Each structure stands twice: as C-alpha cells, then as structure tokens.
Short mmCIF file of C-alpha atoms in Angstrom, two decimals:
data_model
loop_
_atom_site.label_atom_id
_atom_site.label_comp_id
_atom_site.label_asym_id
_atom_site.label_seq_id
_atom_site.Cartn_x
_atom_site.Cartn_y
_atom_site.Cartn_z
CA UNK A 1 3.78 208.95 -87.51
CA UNK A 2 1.53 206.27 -89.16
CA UNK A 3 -2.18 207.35 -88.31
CA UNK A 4 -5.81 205.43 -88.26
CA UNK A 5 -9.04 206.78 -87.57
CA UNK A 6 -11.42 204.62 -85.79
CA UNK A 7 -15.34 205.15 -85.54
CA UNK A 8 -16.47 204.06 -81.91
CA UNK A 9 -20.00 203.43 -80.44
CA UNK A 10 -20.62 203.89 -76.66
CA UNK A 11 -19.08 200.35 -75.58
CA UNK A 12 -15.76 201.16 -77.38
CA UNK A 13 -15.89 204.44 -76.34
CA UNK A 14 -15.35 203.61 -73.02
CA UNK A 15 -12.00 202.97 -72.94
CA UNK A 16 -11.21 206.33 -74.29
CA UNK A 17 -13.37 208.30 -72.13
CA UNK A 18 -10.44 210.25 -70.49
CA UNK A 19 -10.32 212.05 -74.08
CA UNK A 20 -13.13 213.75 -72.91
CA UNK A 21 -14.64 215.97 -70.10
CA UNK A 22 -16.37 214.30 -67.39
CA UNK A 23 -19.48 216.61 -68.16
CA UNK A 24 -19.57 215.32 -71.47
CA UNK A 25 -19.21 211.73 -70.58
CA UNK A 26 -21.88 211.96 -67.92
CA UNK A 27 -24.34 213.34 -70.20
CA UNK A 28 -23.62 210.87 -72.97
CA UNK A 29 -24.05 208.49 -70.34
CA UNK A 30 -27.21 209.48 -69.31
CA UNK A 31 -29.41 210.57 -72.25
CA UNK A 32 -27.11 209.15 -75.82
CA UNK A 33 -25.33 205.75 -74.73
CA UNK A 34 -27.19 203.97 -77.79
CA UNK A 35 -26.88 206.93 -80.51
CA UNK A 36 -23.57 208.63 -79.72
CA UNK A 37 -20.57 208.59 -82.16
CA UNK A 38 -17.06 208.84 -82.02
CA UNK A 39 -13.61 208.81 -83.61
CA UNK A 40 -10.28 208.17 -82.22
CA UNK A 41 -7.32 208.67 -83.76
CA UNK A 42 -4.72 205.76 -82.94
CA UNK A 43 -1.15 205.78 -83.87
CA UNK A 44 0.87 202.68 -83.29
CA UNK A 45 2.06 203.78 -79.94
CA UNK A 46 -0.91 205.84 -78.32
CA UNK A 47 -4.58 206.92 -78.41
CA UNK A 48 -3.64 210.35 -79.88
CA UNK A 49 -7.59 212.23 -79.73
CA UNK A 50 -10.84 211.68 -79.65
CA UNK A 51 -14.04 213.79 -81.04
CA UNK A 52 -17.69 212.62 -79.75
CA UNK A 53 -21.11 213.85 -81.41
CA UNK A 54 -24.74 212.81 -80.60
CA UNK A 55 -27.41 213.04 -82.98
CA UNK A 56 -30.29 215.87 -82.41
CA UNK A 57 -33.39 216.92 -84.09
CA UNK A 58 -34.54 218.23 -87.69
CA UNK A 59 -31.34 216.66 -88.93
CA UNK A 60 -28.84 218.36 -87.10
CA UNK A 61 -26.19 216.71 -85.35
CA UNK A 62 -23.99 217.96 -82.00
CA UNK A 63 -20.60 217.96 -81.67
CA UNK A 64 -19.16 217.39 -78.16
CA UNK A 65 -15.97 217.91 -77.91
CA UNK A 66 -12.86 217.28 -79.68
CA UNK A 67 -9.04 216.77 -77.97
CA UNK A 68 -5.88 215.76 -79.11
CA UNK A 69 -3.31 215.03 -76.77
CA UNK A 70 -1.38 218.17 -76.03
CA UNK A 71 2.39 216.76 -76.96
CA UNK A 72 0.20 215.80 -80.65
CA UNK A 73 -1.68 219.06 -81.22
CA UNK A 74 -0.62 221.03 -84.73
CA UNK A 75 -0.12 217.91 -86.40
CA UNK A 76 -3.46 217.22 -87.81
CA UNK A 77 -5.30 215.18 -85.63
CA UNK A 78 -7.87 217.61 -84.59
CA UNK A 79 -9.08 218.44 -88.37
CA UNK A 80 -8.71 214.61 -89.48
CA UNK A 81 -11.10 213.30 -86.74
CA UNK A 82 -13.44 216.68 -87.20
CA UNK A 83 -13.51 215.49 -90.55
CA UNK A 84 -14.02 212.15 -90.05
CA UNK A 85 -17.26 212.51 -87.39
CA UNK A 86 -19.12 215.56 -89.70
CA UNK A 87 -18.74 212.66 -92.47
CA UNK A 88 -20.61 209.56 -90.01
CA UNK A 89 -23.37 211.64 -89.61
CA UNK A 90 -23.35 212.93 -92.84
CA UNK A 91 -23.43 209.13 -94.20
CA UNK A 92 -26.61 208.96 -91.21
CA UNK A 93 -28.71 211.52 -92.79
CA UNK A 94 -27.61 214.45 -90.85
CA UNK A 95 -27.00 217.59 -92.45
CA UNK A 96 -26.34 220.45 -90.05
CA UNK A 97 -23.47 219.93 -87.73
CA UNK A 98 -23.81 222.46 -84.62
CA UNK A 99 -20.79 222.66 -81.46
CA UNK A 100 -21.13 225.09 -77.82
CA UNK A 101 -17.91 226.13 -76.91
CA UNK A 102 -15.77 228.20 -75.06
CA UNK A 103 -13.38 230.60 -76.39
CA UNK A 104 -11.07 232.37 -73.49
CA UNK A 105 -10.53 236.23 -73.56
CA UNK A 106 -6.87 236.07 -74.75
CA UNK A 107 -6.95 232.66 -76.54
CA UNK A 108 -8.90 232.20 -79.70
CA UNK A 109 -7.45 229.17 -80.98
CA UNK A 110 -10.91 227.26 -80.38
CA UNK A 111 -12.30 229.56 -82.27
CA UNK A 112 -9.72 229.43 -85.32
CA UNK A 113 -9.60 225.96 -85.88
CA UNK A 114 -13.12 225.66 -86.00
CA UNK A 115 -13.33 228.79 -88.97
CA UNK A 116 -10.15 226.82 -90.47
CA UNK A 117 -12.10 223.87 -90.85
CA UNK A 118 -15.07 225.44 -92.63
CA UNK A 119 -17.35 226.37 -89.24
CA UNK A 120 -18.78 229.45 -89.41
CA UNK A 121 -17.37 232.56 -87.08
CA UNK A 122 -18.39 231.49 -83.31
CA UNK A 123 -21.12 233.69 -81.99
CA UNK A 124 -21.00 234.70 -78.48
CA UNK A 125 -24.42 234.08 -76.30
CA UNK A 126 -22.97 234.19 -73.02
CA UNK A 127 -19.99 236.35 -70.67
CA UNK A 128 -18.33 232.57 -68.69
CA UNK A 129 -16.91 234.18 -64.90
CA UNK A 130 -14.51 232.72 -62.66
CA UNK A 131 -13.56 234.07 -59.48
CA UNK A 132 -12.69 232.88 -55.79
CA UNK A 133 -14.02 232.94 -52.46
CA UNK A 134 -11.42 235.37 -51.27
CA UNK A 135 -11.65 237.68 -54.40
CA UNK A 136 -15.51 237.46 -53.67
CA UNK A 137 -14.84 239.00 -50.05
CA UNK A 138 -12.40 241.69 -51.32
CA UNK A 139 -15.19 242.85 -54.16
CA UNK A 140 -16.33 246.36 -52.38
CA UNK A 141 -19.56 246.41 -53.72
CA UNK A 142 -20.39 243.28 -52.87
CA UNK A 143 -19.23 243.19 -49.31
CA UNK A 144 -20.69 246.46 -48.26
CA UNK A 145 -23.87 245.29 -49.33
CA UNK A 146 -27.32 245.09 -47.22
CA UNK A 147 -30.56 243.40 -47.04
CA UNK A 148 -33.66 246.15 -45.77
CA UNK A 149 -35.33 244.55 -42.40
CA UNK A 150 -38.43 244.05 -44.44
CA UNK A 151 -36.74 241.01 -46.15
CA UNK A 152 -35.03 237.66 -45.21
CA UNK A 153 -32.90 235.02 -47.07
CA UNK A 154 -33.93 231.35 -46.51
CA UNK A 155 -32.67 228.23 -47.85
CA UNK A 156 -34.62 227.46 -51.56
CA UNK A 157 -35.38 223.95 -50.17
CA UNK A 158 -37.56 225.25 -47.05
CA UNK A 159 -39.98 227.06 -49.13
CA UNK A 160 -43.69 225.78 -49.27
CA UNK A 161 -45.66 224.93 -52.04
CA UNK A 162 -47.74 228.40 -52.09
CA UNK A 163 -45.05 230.25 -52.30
CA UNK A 164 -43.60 227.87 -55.07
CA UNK A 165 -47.34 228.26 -56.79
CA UNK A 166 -47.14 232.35 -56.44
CA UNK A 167 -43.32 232.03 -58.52
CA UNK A 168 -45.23 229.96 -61.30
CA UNK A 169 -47.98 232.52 -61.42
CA UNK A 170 -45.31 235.05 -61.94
CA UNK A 171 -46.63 237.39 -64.94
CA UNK A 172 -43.11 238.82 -65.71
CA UNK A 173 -41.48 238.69 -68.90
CA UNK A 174 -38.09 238.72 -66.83
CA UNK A 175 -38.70 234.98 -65.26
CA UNK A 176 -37.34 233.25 -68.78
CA UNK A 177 -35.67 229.87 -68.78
CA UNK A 178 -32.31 231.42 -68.46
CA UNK A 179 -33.32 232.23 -64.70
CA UNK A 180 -36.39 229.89 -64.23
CA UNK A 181 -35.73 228.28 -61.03
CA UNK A 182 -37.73 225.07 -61.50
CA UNK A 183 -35.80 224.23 -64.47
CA UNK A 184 -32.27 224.33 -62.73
CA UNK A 185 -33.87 223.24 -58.89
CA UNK A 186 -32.58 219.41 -59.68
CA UNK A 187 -29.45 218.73 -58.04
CA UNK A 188 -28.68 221.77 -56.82
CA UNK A 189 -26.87 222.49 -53.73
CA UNK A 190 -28.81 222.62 -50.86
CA UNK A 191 -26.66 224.83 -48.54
CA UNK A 192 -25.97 227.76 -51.18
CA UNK A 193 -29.60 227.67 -53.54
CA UNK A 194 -31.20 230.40 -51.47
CA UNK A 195 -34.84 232.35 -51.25
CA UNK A 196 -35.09 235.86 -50.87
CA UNK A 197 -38.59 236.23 -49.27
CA UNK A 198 -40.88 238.86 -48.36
CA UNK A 199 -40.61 238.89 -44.78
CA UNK A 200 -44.04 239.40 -43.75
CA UNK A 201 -46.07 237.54 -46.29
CA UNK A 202 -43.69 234.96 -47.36
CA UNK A 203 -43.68 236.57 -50.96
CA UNK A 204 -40.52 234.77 -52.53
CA UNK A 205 -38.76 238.26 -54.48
CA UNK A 206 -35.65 236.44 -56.28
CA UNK A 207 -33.36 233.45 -55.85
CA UNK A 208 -29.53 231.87 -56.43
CA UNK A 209 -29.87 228.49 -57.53
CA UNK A 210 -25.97 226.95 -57.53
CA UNK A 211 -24.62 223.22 -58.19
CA UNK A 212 -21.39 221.87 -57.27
CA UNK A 213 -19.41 220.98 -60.40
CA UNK A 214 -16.26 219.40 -58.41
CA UNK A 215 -14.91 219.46 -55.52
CA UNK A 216 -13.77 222.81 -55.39
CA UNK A 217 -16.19 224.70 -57.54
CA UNK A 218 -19.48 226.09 -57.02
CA UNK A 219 -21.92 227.09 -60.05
CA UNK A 220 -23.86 229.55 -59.28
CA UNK A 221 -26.64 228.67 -61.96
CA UNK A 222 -29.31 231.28 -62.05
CA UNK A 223 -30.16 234.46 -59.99
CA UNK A 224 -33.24 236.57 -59.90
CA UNK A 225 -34.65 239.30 -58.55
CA UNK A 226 -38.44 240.91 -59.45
CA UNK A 227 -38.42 243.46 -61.87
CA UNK A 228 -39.89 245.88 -59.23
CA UNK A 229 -37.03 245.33 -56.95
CA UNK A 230 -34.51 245.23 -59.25
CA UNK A 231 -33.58 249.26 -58.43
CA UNK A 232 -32.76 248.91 -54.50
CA UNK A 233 -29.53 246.11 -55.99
CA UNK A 234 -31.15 243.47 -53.54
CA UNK A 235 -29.11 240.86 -55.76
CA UNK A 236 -26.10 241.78 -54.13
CA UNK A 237 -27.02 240.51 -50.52
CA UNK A 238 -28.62 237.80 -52.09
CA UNK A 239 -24.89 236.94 -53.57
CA UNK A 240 -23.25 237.86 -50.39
CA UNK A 241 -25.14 235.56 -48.21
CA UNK A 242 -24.51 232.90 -51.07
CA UNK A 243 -21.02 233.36 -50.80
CA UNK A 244 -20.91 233.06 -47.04
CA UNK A 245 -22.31 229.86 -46.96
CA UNK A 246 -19.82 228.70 -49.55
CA UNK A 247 -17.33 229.79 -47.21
CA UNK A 248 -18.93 227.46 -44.77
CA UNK A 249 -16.77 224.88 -46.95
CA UNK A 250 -13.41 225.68 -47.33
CA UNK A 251 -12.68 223.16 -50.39
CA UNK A 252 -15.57 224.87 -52.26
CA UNK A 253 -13.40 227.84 -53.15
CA UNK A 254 -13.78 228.65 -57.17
CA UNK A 255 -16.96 230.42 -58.16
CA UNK A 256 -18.03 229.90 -61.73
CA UNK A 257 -21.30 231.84 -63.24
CA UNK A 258 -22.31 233.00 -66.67
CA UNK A 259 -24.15 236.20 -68.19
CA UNK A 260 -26.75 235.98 -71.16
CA UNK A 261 -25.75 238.53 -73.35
CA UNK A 262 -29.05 238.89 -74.31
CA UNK A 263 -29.17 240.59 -70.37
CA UNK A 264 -27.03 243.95 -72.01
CA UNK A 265 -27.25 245.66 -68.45
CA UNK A 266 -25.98 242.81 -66.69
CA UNK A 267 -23.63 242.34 -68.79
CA UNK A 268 -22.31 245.45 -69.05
CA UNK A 269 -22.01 245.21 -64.83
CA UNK A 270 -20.17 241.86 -65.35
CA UNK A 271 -17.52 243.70 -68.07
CA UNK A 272 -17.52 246.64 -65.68
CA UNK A 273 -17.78 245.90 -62.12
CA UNK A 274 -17.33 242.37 -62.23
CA UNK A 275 -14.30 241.91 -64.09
CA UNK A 276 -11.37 243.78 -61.42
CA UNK A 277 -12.23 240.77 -59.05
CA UNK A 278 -12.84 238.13 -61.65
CA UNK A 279 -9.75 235.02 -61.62
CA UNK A 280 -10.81 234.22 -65.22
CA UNK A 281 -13.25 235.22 -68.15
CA UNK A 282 -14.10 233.50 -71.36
CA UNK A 283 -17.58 233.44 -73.62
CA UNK A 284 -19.51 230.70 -74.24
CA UNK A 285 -20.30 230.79 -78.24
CA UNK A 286 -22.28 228.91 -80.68
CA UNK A 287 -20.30 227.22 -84.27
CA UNK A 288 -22.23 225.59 -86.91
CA UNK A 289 -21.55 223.92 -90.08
CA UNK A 290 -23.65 221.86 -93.24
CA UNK A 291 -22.51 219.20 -93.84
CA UNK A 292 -24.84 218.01 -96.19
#
C-alpha cells in the first residue's frame, strides 16, 4: 500500500482534524494555531493517521496525539509518523519529546507502542474514573451519606468576594493546584460547581468544581474539603448533592473524575471503595523521549 508522509501546519491541518480529539483540536486552536506541527500519512486512496505536537519550553516539545485509522493499525503507520514528527522538531531545535496519555486497566497497547518506539516506560500520576448517574445512586456509601445542620451546600457562583478572599488566605498545605478552585473556576458548570459553607459565618469548608465535556458527561474537576474536616467524610454529601443536580439533566449521565496519586489515601478509597461502582478505570501517565 504505497505510503507518503506529509508535514502540515495549522491551515493544512484543518482538513484532517477528525484524526484527532476535539480536546486536542480546541486547544491547538486556542493557544498553538501558529507553532503546531503535524504529519499525516496519505496513501493513494485515504488519509490513513495523523500525529500533532506543539512546541513547549527549555527545548522540549509535546506530543498530542497520534491515530491511525482503525482498519490501518499494525501496519506501520503509527511508528512512521511518530518518527517522522520527533524528527521536525528535532530539525527545530527541540530535544526532549514529552506525551500525557491514557493507558486503560486491561489494555496496555498505548503504553507498548510508545516503549517499542524508544519512549521510556509510562509513569502513572493519576487513577482516570468513569461511572454513571445510576451507578452513583446505587454506591451505599455515598447515598447514605449526610450533611450536620451546622453546614449548607450553595452554588460556587453565589459566593461573595470575602468568602472568596478567606479561601485565598487559606494557610493549608492541602489547597495545591490539583484542587485550587480559582484555577479550574473558568467554564465550569454552574448548576453542579458547589460551596460547602459554614452555615453560620459563611466560612466556605470545601468545594466540587465540574465542567461539562459533552453532552452527556460531567467532569467533576476538583473537590476539597479542609484538612480539619476531612475526618467527619463531609466530601461525600458534598458529592451527593453534586450528583443530584446532575440528575436534574437527564442527558448528563457519565461521570468522569481523576485521583492524584500523589493523594495515596484517596487513592487507595478510589481502588477500594470506588472501584465496585465504577463503569470504567484507566491512569493517566506521563512518556518521554530525547530526541536530540
């Protein structure tokens, strides 16, 4: 099957977009339409892949995402066009090629072709959940959870500037980026982001902040509770309420959330009390490779 590789810049890349995830487009859209790189591989009849890296700092380089057709895939594609886009930005200046992706708990072939090609062993950095709506409602401990009197859950969006001031002013080695509401706040969805609040001062305790990645499915993004609460499980209303709004919308079914695994506790509850009402896991891992 006679086989070219092509190098594409954003306007060619158009056209070949649907080799891609819509997440990936948007963001090369958004922040690398004048510095992003491509390759397609074109036989005479069809488009058969496509593999799409941006450029990043201190000469490293990101790879997007690379897809071959499925009716195509074990026939070389894949490694040609890998090989072909760590060379572009080798001939750039780049030297250190680096790729997120997501390896599923009873499929490793991500993984493996990456290692085949000379990437090194993917390291896992976060647990990737799935579940449902209805598996949410048939989780026990979730269900059977409740929030003491002395507390209240409000929409994030209704709370005030002081209270927003108090979160900054947090002194609490817990609040990191990974749950750092003010980072994630931007487009998220206003009828499941919630505040759980102190309900006589106003104190904001914790917080869900979700997005909407699709029609049906509903990220939940970060979650927090204070380290001095974090005993009396307050999360869990916190998530229940969370997931009864999302049943407010009954196309919004698929839940989708992910655990640091530099949080061991938590993720030792996600492996362990999680997992019987999870639809799907995977992990979220880290590949690199010099290229230079």
């Amino acid at each position: 099957m006679p086989t070219r590789l092509e190098i594409l810049d954003y306007v060619s890349l158009k056209e070949v977009r649907h080799l891609t995830y819509p997440a990936v487009w948007r963001v090369v859209t958004s922040r690398f339409a004048s510095t992003v790189r491509g390759v397609a591989a074109r036989t005479t009849d069809v488009t058969a892949g496509l593999a799409l890296a941006v450029p990043g700092p201190s000469g490293q380089f990101e790879l997007l995402s690379v897809y071959v057709l499925p009716m195509l895939r074990g026939m070389g594609f894949g490694s040609s066009m890998l090989d072909a886009i760590e060379g572009e930005f080798r001939r750039l200046g780049f030297r250190l090629g680096i790729h997120f992706l997501r390896v599923g708990e009873h499929n490793q072939d991500a993984a493996c072709f990456f290692v085949k090609n000379g990437w090194t062993r993917p390291v896992v950095n976060k647990l990737v959940c799935h579940t449902t709506v209805p598996l949410a409602f048939e989780t026990p401990w979730l269900v059977e959870a409740r929030l003491p009197a002395r507390y209240r859950i409000v929409g994030w969006r209704s709370i005030g500037a002081d209270q927003r001031t108090m979160i900054r002013d947090f002194d609490e080695a817990g609040v990191n980026d990974d749950v750092n509401p003010f980072i994630y706040e931007e487009d998220s969805d206003p009828h499941t982001s919630l505040a759980l609040v102190d309900a006589d001062g106003g104190t904001v305790r914790g917080w869900a902040i979700t997005h909407r990645l699709d029609t049906s499915t509903l990220r939940w993004t970060c979650s927090f509770i204070h380290p001095s609460l974090q005993a009396m499980a307050l999360v869990r209303p916190l998530w229940l309420e969370v997931t009864r709004r999302q049943r407010a919308f009954p196309e919004l079914v698929n839940i989708m959330f992910t655990v640091p695994v530099t949080e061991p506790r938590m993720a030792r509850f996600a492996l362990r009390r999680m997992r019987p009402w999870l639809s799907g896991l995977a992990y979220a891992c880290i590949t690199m490779k010099r290229v230079a």
